[in-house]
Amino acid sequence: MMYNIKAVSKLLDMPTVTIRSWETRYQAITPERTESGHRVYTEENLNDLKWLKKQINENGLNISQAVNLLKAKKAEETTLELLPDSTDDNPDGRFKQQINELYTAVLELEADKCNRLLDLYFSQFNYHTVFYSIIVPLMYKVGEEWEKGDLHVVKEHMISNIIMQRSIRFFSIFESSPNLPRVMAICPRGEQHQLGLILFTLFLREKHYPVYYIGADTPLEGLADLIKEKDISILAISTSRQADLHLVESYIDTIRKMNPSLKYLVGGLGIKETKMTDYRFDIAPNDQNWEQIMDLIAHSPIS
């Protein structure tokens, strides 16, 4: 079904000037034209305008932020539709070639080749696909080979730094909402494994949370002051070793003395069970209900 602009304005309770502005200034929609040159709007245009209006009225985004989010959403949906179904038992089996190409470049210590390959993959696939189906299995393979002594630590550091640089670029794509709580993301002292924290931070930035990414090997000294200075509401801590849980406890105990209203998310391979207290949420590695978890901790009162 097709609609003229007056009908769209009435259906969505939006001024026609706003609809035209969103179309011409922000390229939010592309209506079709009749032979006489008049705009006509499709059901998809109508749904897109309705979605944008909801982001602005209910989620506190401005129109520019909402349009960027809509475009990212549509790009992801298009990419997923184009991806071939995998018949491999491994759901990411179709990306073995890309993973092997990158790993070969790591073995050869070819940083430029790694970056060229990543440029290629990000141009071919949605960024979610690249991060979760190529980069994550690659870094697991790198970690396993390094632990076995079959990969030099210099090569592990090279690809880790490349992935870190790429991730930081993606963090800046998504605008932050002033209506959401501020988050700081850290690994405690001595913890160098930060891939899980990177992915969680990317998720938070996609949801427009303001995130201060501090990353690996964050010292406790001065951290409580920084959290207070930046008005942080949630501290996300990632640890890969169960043996370091006592260290995480010491971070929380120390920081709570200066920031009693702060909430904590603790995740990583060191966490074996998802559980919640009045101020802390532990997230097991196999728990991907991140959106529900953020809703719970963001809206739960400190008792």
XYZ file of C-alpha atoms in Angstrom:
303
model
C 0.000 0.000 0.000
C 1.211 3.535 -0.795
C 0.524 6.731 1.176
C 0.800 10.416 0.418
C 2.557 12.686 2.914
C -0.695 13.938 4.451
C -1.792 10.379 5.176
C 1.588 9.551 6.739
C 1.410 12.714 8.846
C -2.017 11.743 10.133
C -1.174 8.073 10.757
C 2.000 8.866 12.692
C 0.869 12.162 14.239
C 3.905 13.909 12.759
C 4.068 17.311 11.018
C 4.735 17.068 7.288
C 7.686 19.441 7.716
C 9.312 16.928 10.089
C 8.821 14.066 7.643
C 10.408 16.090 4.819
C 13.275 17.173 7.079
C 14.064 13.609 8.135
C 14.017 12.579 4.476
C 16.071 15.408 2.940
C 18.412 16.397 5.773
C 19.067 13.001 7.380
C 18.260 10.584 4.511
C 16.162 8.573 6.955
C 13.820 7.295 4.241
C 13.595 7.325 0.441
C 9.986 7.608 -0.721
C 8.989 6.710 -4.245
C 7.707 9.249 -6.760
C 4.635 9.273 -8.942
C 4.883 10.147 -12.634
C 3.960 13.720 -11.720
C 6.794 13.854 -9.156
C 4.778 13.633 -5.933
C 6.162 11.672 -3.005
C 4.468 8.396 -2.111
C 5.428 6.407 0.968
C 5.606 2.622 1.295
C 4.766 0.466 4.305
C 8.524 0.182 4.918
C 8.869 3.992 4.933
C 5.982 4.177 7.388
C 7.518 1.546 9.691
C 10.920 3.266 9.559
C 9.425 6.627 10.533
C 7.463 4.987 13.335
C 10.663 3.277 14.594
C 12.636 6.540 14.490
C 9.912 8.385 16.371
C 9.975 5.723 19.093
C 13.768 5.996 19.519
C 13.469 9.746 19.978
C 10.416 9.810 22.250
C 11.093 6.718 24.365
C 14.863 6.162 24.281
C 16.080 9.764 24.363
C 18.033 9.709 21.082
C 18.257 12.666 18.725
C 17.272 12.203 15.084
C 20.872 11.876 13.892
C 21.579 9.105 16.414
C 18.316 7.341 15.588
C 18.999 7.409 11.826
C 22.518 6.032 12.314
C 21.102 3.238 14.455
C 18.415 2.465 11.862
C 21.003 2.267 9.077
C 23.208 -0.060 11.148
C 20.170 -2.224 11.927
C 19.193 -2.472 8.264
C 22.769 -3.224 7.199
C 22.963 -6.077 9.687
C 19.623 -7.513 8.561
C 20.695 -7.341 4.908
C 24.013 -9.024 5.630
C 22.373 -11.838 7.574
C 19.969 -12.441 4.693
C 22.858 -12.681 2.223
C 24.989 -15.037 4.308
C 24.810 -18.643 3.131
C 23.435 -21.278 5.471
C 26.162 -23.386 7.037
C 25.864 -27.139 6.875
C 28.950 -27.548 9.051
C 28.504 -28.789 12.621
C 30.503 -25.714 13.600
C 28.125 -22.735 13.099
C 31.103 -20.598 12.065
C 32.532 -23.259 9.750
C 31.931 -21.102 6.689
C 34.565 -18.645 7.969
C 37.403 -21.184 8.310
C 39.123 -19.727 5.263
C 39.164 -16.201 6.709
C 40.344 -17.440 10.115
C 43.143 -19.481 8.523
C 44.202 -16.568 6.299
C 44.494 -14.302 9.314
C 46.287 -16.909 11.395
C 48.828 -17.466 8.601
C 49.490 -13.720 8.548
C 50.006 -13.839 12.333
C 52.483 -16.711 11.964
C 54.381 -14.681 9.362
C 54.346 -11.618 11.665
C 52.746 -9.630 8.833
C 50.873 -6.795 10.528
C 50.092 -5.037 7.229
C 48.619 -8.246 5.813
C 46.475 -8.713 8.934
C 45.099 -5.191 8.511
C 44.457 -5.675 4.786
C 42.571 -8.901 5.473
C 40.502 -7.249 8.204
C 39.708 -4.365 5.842
C 38.505 -6.928 3.313
C 36.357 -8.835 5.816
C 34.742 -5.685 7.211
C 33.854 -4.684 3.640
C 32.382 -8.121 2.900
C 30.499 -8.873 6.124
C 28.616 -7.087 8.860
C 30.910 -6.059 11.732
C 29.073 -8.457 14.091
C 29.999 -11.329 11.804
C 33.644 -10.244 11.650
C 33.971 -9.855 15.422
C 32.072 -12.946 16.549
C 32.646 -15.402 13.686
C 36.187 -14.486 12.607
C 38.035 -12.511 15.281
C 36.799 -14.457 18.334
C 37.712 -17.942 16.983
C 40.999 -16.530 15.659
C 41.962 -15.180 19.087
C 40.978 -18.461 20.773
C 43.273 -20.260 18.331
C 46.072 -17.742 18.963
C 45.668 -18.178 22.730
C 45.696 -21.972 22.535
C 48.807 -22.059 20.348
C 50.597 -19.557 22.585
C 49.781 -21.586 25.714
C 51.133 -24.736 24.034
C 54.339 -22.883 23.158
C 53.695 -23.141 19.411
C 53.227 -19.406 18.896
C 55.754 -16.749 19.919
C 54.438 -14.188 22.402
C 55.501 -11.371 20.034
C 53.072 -12.663 17.412
C 50.298 -12.943 20.004
C 50.955 -9.344 21.075
C 50.935 -8.148 17.471
C 47.476 -9.489 16.613
C 46.091 -8.525 20.049
C 47.179 -4.913 19.492
C 45.683 -4.884 15.991
C 42.346 -6.169 17.293
C 42.429 -3.631 20.123
C 42.990 -0.759 17.678
C 40.152 -1.967 15.472
C 37.815 -2.237 18.447
C 38.546 1.292 19.656
C 37.558 2.594 16.219
C 34.193 0.845 16.465
C 33.577 2.182 19.973
C 33.542 5.702 18.520
C 30.925 4.956 15.847
C 27.983 4.911 18.253
C 26.887 8.105 19.959
C 26.239 7.977 23.698
C 22.916 8.790 25.336
C 23.031 11.148 28.327
C 19.988 9.333 29.730
C 21.837 6.047 30.287
C 24.169 5.268 33.233
C 27.887 5.715 32.687
C 29.980 2.546 32.606
C 33.708 1.976 33.135
C 35.241 -1.244 31.729
C 38.435 -2.691 33.228
C 40.525 -5.812 33.713
C 42.166 -5.999 37.164
C 45.897 -5.834 37.804
C 47.823 -8.517 35.897
C 44.897 -9.465 33.600
C 45.895 -9.104 29.946
C 43.037 -11.018 28.297
C 40.489 -8.400 27.286
C 38.665 -9.795 24.244
C 35.512 -10.539 26.250
C 35.584 -7.043 27.751
C 35.999 -5.565 24.261
C 32.936 -7.436 22.958
C 30.863 -6.415 25.977
C 31.939 -2.786 25.533
C 30.984 -2.945 21.846
C 27.550 -4.227 22.889
C 27.178 -1.375 25.399
C 28.201 1.234 22.813
C 25.696 -0.196 20.337
C 23.046 0.362 23.015
C 24.372 3.934 23.428
C 25.738 3.528 26.953
C 28.525 6.031 27.706
C 31.522 3.723 28.321
C 35.016 4.577 29.539
C 37.123 1.680 28.277
C 40.270 1.367 30.440
C 41.113 -2.220 29.468
C 43.868 -4.581 30.562
C 45.965 -4.499 33.728
C 44.132 -1.629 35.433
C 45.695 -0.735 38.816
C 43.468 -0.216 41.830
C 45.384 2.860 42.963
C 43.417 6.010 42.122
C 40.582 4.059 40.471
C 37.954 4.972 43.071
C 38.786 8.675 42.651
C 38.498 8.398 38.862
C 35.138 6.648 39.139
C 33.836 9.416 41.372
C 35.260 12.147 39.143
C 33.588 10.715 36.010
C 30.282 9.999 37.797
C 30.401 6.305 36.875
C 27.308 4.246 37.775
C 28.461 0.752 36.725
C 31.933 -0.811 36.820
C 32.414 -3.754 34.428
C 35.297 -6.049 35.462
C 36.596 -8.944 33.352
C 38.839 -11.728 34.645
C 39.895 -14.938 32.921
C 41.154 -16.746 36.055
C 39.179 -18.027 39.022
C 42.310 -17.535 41.130
C 41.914 -13.773 40.634
C 38.416 -13.580 42.082
C 39.860 -12.563 45.456
C 41.594 -9.690 43.626
C 38.280 -8.648 42.095
C 36.735 -8.737 45.585
C 39.476 -6.448 46.882
C 38.797 -3.981 44.036
C 35.079 -3.949 44.843
C 35.571 -3.663 48.622
C 38.029 -0.772 48.234
C 35.994 1.142 45.641
C 32.720 0.732 47.568
C 34.103 2.716 50.493
C 34.277 5.832 48.300
C 31.451 4.975 45.889
C 28.698 3.193 47.895
C 26.080 3.552 45.132
C 28.266 2.009 42.393
C 27.098 -1.245 40.797
C 29.375 -3.981 39.464
C 29.299 -6.359 36.500
C 31.875 -9.152 36.759
C 32.447 -11.431 33.770
C 35.024 -13.488 31.902
C 36.230 -17.079 31.948
C 36.899 -16.812 35.672
C 33.165 -16.630 36.381
C 31.443 -20.017 36.429
C 27.864 -19.081 37.367
C 25.530 -16.167 36.645
C 24.249 -14.663 39.893
C 23.167 -11.311 41.293
C 23.430 -9.589 44.642
C 22.072 -6.159 45.560
C 25.038 -4.370 43.955
C 26.884 -6.996 41.867
C 26.005 -9.129 38.845
C 28.301 -12.019 37.877
C 27.944 -13.075 34.227
C 29.054 -16.575 33.178
C 30.784 -16.775 29.747
C 27.923 -18.813 28.275
C 25.307 -16.232 29.321
C 24.594 -13.926 26.388
C 21.477 -12.254 27.842
C 23.410 -9.008 28.092
C 20.490 -6.724 27.329
C 18.308 -8.223 30.082
C 21.251 -8.133 32.497
C 21.894 -4.441 31.788
C 18.205 -3.665 32.303
C 18.282 -5.482 35.653
C 21.422 -3.859 37.028
C 20.692 -0.405 35.601
C 17.284 -0.263 37.271
C 17.888 -2.197 40.494
C 18.237 -0.104 43.667
C 21.235 -0.462 45.992
C 20.021 -1.892 49.304
